[in-house]
PDB file of C-alpha atoms in Angstrom:
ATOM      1  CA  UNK G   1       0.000   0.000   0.000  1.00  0.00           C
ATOM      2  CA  UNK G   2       1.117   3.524  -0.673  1.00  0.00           C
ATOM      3  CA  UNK G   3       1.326   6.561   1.222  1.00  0.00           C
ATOM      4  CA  UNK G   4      -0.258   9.944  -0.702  1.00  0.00           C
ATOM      5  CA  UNK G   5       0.098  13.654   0.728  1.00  0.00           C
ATOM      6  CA  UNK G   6      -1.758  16.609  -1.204  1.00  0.00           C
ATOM      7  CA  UNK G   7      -0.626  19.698  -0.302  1.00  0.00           C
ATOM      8  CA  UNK G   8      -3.303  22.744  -1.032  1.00  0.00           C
ATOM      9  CA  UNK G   9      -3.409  26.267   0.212  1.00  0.00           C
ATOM     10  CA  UNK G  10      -7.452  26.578   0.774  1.00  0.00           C
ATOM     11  CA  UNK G  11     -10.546  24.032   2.165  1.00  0.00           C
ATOM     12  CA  UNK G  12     -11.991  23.063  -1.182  1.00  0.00           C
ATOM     13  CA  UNK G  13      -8.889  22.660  -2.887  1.00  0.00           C
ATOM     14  CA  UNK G  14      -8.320  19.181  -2.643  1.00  0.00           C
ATOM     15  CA  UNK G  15     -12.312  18.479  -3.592  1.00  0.00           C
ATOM     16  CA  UNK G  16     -11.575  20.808  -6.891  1.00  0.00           C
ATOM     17  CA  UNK G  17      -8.581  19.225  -8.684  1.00  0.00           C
ATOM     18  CA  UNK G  18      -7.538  16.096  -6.705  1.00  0.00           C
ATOM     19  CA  UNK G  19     -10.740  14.354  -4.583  1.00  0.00           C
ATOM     20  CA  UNK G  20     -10.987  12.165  -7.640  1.00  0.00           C
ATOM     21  CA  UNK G  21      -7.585  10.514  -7.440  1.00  0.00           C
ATOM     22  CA  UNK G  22      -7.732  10.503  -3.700  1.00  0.00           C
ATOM     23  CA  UNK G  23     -10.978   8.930  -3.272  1.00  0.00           C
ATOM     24  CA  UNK G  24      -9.876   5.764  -5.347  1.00  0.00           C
ATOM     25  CA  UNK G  25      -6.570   5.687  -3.478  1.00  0.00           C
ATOM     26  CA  UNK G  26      -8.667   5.470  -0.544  1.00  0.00           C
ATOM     27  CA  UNK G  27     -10.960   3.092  -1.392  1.00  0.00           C
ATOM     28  CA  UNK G  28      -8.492   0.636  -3.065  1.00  0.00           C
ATOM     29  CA  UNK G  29      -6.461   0.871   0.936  1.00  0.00           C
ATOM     30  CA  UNK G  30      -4.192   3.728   0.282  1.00  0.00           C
ATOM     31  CA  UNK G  31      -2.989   6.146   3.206  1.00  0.00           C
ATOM     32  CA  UNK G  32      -4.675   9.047   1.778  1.00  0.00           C
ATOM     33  CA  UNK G  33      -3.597  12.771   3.922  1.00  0.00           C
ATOM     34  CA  UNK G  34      -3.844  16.271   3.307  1.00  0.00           C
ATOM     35  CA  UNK G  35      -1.862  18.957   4.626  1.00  0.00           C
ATOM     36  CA  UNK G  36      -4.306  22.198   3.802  1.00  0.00           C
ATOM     37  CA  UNK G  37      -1.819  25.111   4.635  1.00  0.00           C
ATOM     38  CA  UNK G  38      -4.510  27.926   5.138  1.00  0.00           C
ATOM     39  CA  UNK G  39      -8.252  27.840   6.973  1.00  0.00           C
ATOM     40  CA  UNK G  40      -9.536  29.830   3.645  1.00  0.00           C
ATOM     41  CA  UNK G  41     -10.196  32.987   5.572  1.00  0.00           C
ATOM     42  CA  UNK G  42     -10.063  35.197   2.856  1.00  0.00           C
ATOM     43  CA  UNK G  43     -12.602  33.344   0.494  1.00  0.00           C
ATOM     44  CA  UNK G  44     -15.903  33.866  -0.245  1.00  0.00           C
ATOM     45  CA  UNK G  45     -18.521  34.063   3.073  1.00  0.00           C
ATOM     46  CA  UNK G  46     -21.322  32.227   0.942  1.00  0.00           C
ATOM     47  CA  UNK G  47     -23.716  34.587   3.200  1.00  0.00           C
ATOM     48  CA  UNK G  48     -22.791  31.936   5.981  1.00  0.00           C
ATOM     49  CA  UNK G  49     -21.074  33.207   8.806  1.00  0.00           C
ATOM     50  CA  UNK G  50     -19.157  37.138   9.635  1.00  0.00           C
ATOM     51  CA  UNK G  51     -15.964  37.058   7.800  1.00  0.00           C
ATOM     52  CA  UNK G  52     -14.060  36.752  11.712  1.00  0.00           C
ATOM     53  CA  UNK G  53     -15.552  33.439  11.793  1.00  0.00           C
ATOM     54  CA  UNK G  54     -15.227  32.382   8.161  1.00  0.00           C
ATOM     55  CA  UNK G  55     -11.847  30.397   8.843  1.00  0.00           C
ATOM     56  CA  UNK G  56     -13.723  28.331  11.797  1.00  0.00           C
ATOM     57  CA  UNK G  57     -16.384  27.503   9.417  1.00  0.00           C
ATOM     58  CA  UNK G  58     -14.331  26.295   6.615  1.00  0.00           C
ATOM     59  CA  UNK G  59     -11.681  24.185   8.849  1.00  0.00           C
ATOM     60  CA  UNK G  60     -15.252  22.190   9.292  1.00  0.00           C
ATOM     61  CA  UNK G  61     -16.338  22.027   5.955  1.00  0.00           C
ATOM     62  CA  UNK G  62     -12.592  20.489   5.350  1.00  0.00           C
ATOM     63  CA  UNK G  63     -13.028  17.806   7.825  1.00  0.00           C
ATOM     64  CA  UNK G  64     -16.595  16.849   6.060  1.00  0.00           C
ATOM     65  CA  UNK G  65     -15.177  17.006   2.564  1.00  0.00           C
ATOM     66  CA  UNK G  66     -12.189  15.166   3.741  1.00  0.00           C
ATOM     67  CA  UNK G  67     -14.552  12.329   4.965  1.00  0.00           C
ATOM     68  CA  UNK G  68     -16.731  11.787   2.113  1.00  0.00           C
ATOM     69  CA  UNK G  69     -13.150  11.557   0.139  1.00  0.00           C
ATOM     70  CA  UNK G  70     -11.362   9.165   2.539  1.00  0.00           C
ATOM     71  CA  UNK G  71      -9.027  11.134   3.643  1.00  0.00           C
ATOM     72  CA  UNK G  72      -8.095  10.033   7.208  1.00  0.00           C
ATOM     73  CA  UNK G  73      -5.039  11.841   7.960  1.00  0.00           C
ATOM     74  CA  UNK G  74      -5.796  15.973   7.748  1.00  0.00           C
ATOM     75  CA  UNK G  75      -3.084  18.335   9.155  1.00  0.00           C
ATOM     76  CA  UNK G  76      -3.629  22.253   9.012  1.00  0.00           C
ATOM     77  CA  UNK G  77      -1.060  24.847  10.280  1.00  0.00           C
ATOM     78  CA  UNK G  78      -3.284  27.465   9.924  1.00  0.00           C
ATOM     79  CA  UNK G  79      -1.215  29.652   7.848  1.00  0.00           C
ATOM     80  CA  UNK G  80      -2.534  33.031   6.841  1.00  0.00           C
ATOM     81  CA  UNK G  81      -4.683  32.715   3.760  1.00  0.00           C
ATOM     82  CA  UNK G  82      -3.342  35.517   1.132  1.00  0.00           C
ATOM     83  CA  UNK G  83      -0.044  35.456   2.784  1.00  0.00           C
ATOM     84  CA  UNK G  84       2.238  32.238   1.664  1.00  0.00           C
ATOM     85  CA  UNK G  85       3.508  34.419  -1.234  1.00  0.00           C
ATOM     86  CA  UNK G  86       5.049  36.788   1.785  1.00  0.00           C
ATOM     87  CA  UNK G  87       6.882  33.779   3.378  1.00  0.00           C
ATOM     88  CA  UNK G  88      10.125  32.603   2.637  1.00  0.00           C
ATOM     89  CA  UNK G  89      10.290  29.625   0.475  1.00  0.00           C
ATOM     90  CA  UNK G  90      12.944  27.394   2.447  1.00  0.00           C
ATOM     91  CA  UNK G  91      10.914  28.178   5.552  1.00  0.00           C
ATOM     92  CA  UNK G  92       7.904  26.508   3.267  1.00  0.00           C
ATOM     93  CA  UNK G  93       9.385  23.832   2.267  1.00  0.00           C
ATOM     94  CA  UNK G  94      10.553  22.626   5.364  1.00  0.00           C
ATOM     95  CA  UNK G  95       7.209  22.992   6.611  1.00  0.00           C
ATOM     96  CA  UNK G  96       6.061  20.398   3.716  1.00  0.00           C
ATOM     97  CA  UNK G  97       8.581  18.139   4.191  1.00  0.00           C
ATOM     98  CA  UNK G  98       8.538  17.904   7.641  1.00  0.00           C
ATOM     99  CA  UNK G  99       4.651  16.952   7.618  1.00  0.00           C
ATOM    100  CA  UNK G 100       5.391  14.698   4.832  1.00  0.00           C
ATOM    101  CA  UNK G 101       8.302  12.945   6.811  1.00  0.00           C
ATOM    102  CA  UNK G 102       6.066  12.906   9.859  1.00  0.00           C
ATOM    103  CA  UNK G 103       3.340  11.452   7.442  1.00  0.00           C
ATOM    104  CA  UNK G 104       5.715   8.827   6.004  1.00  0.00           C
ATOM    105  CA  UNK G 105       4.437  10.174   2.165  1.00  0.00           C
ATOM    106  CA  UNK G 106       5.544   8.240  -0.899  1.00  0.00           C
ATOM    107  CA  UNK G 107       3.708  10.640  -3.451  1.00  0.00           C
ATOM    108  CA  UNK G 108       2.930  14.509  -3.075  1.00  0.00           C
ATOM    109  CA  UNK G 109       0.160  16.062  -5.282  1.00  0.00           C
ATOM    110  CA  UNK G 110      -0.066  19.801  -5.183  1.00  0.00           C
ATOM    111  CA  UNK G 111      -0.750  22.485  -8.091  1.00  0.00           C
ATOM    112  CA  UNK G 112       1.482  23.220 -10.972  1.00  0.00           C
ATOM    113  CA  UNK G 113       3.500  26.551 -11.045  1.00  0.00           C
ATOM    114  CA  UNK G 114       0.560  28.230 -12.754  1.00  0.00           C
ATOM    115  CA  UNK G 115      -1.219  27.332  -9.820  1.00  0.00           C
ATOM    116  CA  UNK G 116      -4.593  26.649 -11.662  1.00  0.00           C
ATOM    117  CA  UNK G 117      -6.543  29.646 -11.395  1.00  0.00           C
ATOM    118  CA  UNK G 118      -3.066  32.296 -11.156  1.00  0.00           C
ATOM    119  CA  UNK G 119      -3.254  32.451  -6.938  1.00  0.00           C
ATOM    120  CA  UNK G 120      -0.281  33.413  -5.245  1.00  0.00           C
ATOM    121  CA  UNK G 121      -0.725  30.642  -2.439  1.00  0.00           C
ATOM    122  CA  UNK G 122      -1.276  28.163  -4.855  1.00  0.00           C
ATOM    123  CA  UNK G 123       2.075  29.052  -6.705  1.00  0.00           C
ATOM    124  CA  UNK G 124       3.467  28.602  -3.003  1.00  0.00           C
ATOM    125  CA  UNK G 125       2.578  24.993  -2.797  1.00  0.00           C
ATOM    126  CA  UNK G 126       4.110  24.392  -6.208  1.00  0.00           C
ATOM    127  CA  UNK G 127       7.352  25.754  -5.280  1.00  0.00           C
ATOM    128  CA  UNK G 128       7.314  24.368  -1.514  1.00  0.00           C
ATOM    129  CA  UNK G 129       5.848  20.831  -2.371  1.00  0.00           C
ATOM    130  CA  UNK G 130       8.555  20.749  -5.117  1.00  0.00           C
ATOM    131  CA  UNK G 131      11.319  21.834  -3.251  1.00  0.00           C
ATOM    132  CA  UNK G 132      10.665  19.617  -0.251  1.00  0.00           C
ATOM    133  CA  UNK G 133      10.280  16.588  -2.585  1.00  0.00           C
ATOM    134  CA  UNK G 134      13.562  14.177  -1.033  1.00  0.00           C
ATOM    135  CA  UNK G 135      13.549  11.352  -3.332  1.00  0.00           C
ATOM    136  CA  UNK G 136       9.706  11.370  -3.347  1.00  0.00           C
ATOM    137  CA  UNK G 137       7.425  10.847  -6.252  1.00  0.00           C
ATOM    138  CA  UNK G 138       5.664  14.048  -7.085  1.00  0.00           C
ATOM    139  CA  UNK G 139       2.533  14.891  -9.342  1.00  0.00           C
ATOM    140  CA  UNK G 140       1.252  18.650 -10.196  1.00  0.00           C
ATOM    141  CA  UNK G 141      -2.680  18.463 -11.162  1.00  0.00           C
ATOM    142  CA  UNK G 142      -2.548  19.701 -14.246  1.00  0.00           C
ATOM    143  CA  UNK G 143      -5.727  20.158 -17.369  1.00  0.00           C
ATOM    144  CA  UNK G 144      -6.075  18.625 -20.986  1.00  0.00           C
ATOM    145  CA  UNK G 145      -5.918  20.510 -23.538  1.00  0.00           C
ATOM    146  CA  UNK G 146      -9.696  21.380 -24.508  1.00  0.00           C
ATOM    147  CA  UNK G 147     -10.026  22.755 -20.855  1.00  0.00           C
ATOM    148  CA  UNK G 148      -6.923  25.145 -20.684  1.00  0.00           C
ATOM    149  CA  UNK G 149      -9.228  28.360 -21.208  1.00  0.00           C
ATOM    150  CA  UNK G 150     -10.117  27.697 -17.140  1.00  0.00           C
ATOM    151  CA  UNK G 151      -6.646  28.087 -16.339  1.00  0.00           C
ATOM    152  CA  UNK G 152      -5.049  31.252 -15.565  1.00  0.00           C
ATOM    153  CA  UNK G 153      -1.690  31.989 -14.243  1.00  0.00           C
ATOM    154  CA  UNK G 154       0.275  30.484 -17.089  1.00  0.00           C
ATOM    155  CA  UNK G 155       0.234  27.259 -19.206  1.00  0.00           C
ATOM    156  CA  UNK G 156      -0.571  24.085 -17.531  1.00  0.00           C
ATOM    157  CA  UNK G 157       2.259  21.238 -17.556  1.00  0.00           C
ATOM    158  CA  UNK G 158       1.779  18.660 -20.091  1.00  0.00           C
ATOM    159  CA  UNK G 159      -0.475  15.523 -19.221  1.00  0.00           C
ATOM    160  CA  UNK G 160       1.890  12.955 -18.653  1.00  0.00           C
ATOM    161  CA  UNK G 161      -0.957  10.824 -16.500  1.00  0.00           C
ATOM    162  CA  UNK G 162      -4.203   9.926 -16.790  1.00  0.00           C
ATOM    163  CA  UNK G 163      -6.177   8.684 -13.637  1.00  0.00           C
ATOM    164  CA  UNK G 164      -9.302   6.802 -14.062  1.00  0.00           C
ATOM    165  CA  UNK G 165     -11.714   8.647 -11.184  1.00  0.00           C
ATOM    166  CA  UNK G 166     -15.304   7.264 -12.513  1.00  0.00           C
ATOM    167  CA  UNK G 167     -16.471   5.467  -9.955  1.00  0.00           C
ATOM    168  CA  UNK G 168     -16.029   7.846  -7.380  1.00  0.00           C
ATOM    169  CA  UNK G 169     -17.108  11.156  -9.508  1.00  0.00           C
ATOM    170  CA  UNK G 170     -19.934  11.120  -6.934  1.00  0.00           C
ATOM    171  CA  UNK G 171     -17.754  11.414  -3.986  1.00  0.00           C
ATOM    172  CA  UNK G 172     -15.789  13.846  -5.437  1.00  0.00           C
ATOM    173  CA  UNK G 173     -19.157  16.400  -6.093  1.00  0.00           C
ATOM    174  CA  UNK G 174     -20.183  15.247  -2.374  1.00  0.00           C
ATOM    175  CA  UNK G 175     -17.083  16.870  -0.816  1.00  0.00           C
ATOM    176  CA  UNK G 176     -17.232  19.516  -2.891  1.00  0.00           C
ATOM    177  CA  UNK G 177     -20.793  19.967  -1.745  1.00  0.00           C
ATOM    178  CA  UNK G 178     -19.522  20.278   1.788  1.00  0.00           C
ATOM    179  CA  UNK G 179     -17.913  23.751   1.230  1.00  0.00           C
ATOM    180  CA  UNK G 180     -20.875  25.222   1.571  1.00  0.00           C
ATOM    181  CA  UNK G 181     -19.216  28.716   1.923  1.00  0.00           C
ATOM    182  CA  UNK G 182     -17.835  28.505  -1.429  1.00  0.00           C
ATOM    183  CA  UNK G 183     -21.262  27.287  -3.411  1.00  0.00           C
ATOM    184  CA  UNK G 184     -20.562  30.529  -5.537  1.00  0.00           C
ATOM    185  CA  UNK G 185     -17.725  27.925  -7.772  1.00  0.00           C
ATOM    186  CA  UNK G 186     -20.129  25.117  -7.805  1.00  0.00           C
ATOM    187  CA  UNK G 187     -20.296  26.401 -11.872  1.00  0.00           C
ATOM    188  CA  UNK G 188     -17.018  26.158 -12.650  1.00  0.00           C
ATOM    189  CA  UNK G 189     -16.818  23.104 -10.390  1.00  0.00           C
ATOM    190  CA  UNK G 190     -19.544  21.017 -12.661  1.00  0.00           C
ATOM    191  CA  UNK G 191     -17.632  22.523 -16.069  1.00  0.00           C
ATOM    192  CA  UNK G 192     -14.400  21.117 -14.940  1.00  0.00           C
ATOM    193  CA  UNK G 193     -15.525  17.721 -13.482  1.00  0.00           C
ATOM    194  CA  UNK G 194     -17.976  17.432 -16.612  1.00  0.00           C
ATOM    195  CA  UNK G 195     -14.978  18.543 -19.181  1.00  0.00           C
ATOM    196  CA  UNK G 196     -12.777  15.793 -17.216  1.00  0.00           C
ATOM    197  CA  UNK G 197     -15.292  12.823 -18.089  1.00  0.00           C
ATOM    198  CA  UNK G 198     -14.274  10.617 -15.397  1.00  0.00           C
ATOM    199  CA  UNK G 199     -10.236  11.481 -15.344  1.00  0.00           C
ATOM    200  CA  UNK G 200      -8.059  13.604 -13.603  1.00  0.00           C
ATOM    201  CA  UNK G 201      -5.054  14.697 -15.064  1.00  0.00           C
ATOM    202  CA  UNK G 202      -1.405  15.527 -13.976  1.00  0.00           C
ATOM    203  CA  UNK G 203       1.971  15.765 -14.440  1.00  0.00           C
ATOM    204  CA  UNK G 204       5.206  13.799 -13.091  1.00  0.00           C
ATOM    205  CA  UNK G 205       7.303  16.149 -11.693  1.00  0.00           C
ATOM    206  CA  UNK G 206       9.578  13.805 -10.495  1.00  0.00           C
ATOM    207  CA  UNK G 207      10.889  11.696 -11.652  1.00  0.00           C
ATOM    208  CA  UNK G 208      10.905  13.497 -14.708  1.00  0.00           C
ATOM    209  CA  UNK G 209       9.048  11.488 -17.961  1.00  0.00           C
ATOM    210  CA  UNK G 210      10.597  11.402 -21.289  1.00  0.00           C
ATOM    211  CA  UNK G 211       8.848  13.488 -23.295  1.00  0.00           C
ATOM    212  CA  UNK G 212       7.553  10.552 -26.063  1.00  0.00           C
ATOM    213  CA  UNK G 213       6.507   8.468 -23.045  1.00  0.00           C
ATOM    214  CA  UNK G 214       2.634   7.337 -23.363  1.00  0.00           C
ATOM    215  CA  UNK G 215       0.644   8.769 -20.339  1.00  0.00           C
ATOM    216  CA  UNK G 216       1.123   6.327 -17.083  1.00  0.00           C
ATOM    217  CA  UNK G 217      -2.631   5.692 -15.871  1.00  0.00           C
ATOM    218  CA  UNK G 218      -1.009   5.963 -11.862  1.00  0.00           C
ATOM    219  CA  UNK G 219       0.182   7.867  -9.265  1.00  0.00           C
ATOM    220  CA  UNK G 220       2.058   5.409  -7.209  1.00  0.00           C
ATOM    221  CA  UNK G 221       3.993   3.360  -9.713  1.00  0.00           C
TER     222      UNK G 221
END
């Protein structure tokens, strides 16, 4: 059995790009964690709660979503949300890699360096989750061609792997459901996971594919 750690900045990250691949880790036995580096308290409200309270009410929504995806192992540092750009970088990855060490991770997933939708944080966990990698296998979420018009930021990595996430589509919605809060991306949300058709896509950042290599179909070798 393998270990898998995603590192995200925000609650509903790992639901938006990665709950596919880490429900069916889960269900097939995996160690499944997720080390969410902010509580989201500069997001959206949804109309739910004051704005003081809005980190409190979306470290719950995390546990929930983590739940429905199987994650068992959630650890949150509570870093200022809007901030990891303002932290130093070897500071952030020894933060990663000492969670993942703790963890005992084989394979990190995190965002690639455009970060999906251009945010600072998520640019963070690129560069910390890559930078703390230590012989580990790595994998940036990444988008297929005919959806690269969502992405902003930059240009996605190339697909270099293919993960099969249809039977657990439903549990990926489900957690995604759970943030509550953030019910404002459910759009964009259904667009993506509809454009996907029952795959998630990434990119092996390490070890490195050959370029000609057909896309692997998993994440833990």
């Amino acid at each position: 059995m393998a270990t898998l750690l995603a590192v995200t900045a925000h609650p509903d990250d790992e639901s938006f790009l990665f709950g596919g691949a880490l429900a069916a880790y889960a269900a097939a036995g995996h160690r499944c964690g997720l080390l969410c580096l902010t509580d989201g308290q500069q997001g959206r409200t949804g109309g739910l709660v004051d704005r003081r309270d809005l980190g409190e009410l979306r470290r719950a929504e995390l546990r929930r979503a983590a739940g429905i995806l199987g994650i068992e192992h959630l650890f949150t540092p509570g870093l200022v949300d809007g901030e990891l750009d303002r932290m130093d970088d070897a500071a952030g990855a020894d933060l990663v890699a000492a969670c993942a060490d703790r963890f005992g991770a084989e394979v990190l997933l995190t965002f690639g360096p455009e970060g999906a939708s251009g945010h600072a944080d998520h640019k963070a966990c690129w560069r910390w989750t890559t930078a703390s990698a230590n012989g580990r296998r790595v994998y940036a979420a990444t988008f297929p061609v005919g959806l690269q018009a969502d992405v902003r930021g930059g240009q996605p990595l190339p697909v270099t792997t293919i993960i099969d996430i249809g039977r657990h589509q439903d549990s990926k919605r489900r957690a995604f459901l759970e943030h509550a809060s953030q019910r404002d991306h459910l759009e964009l949300f259904d667009r993506i996971l509809t454009g996907f058709d029952g795959q998630e896509y990434y990119h092996r950042v390490r070890p490195a594919m050959s370029g000609d290599s057909a896309p692997e179909t998993s994440l833990i070798g």
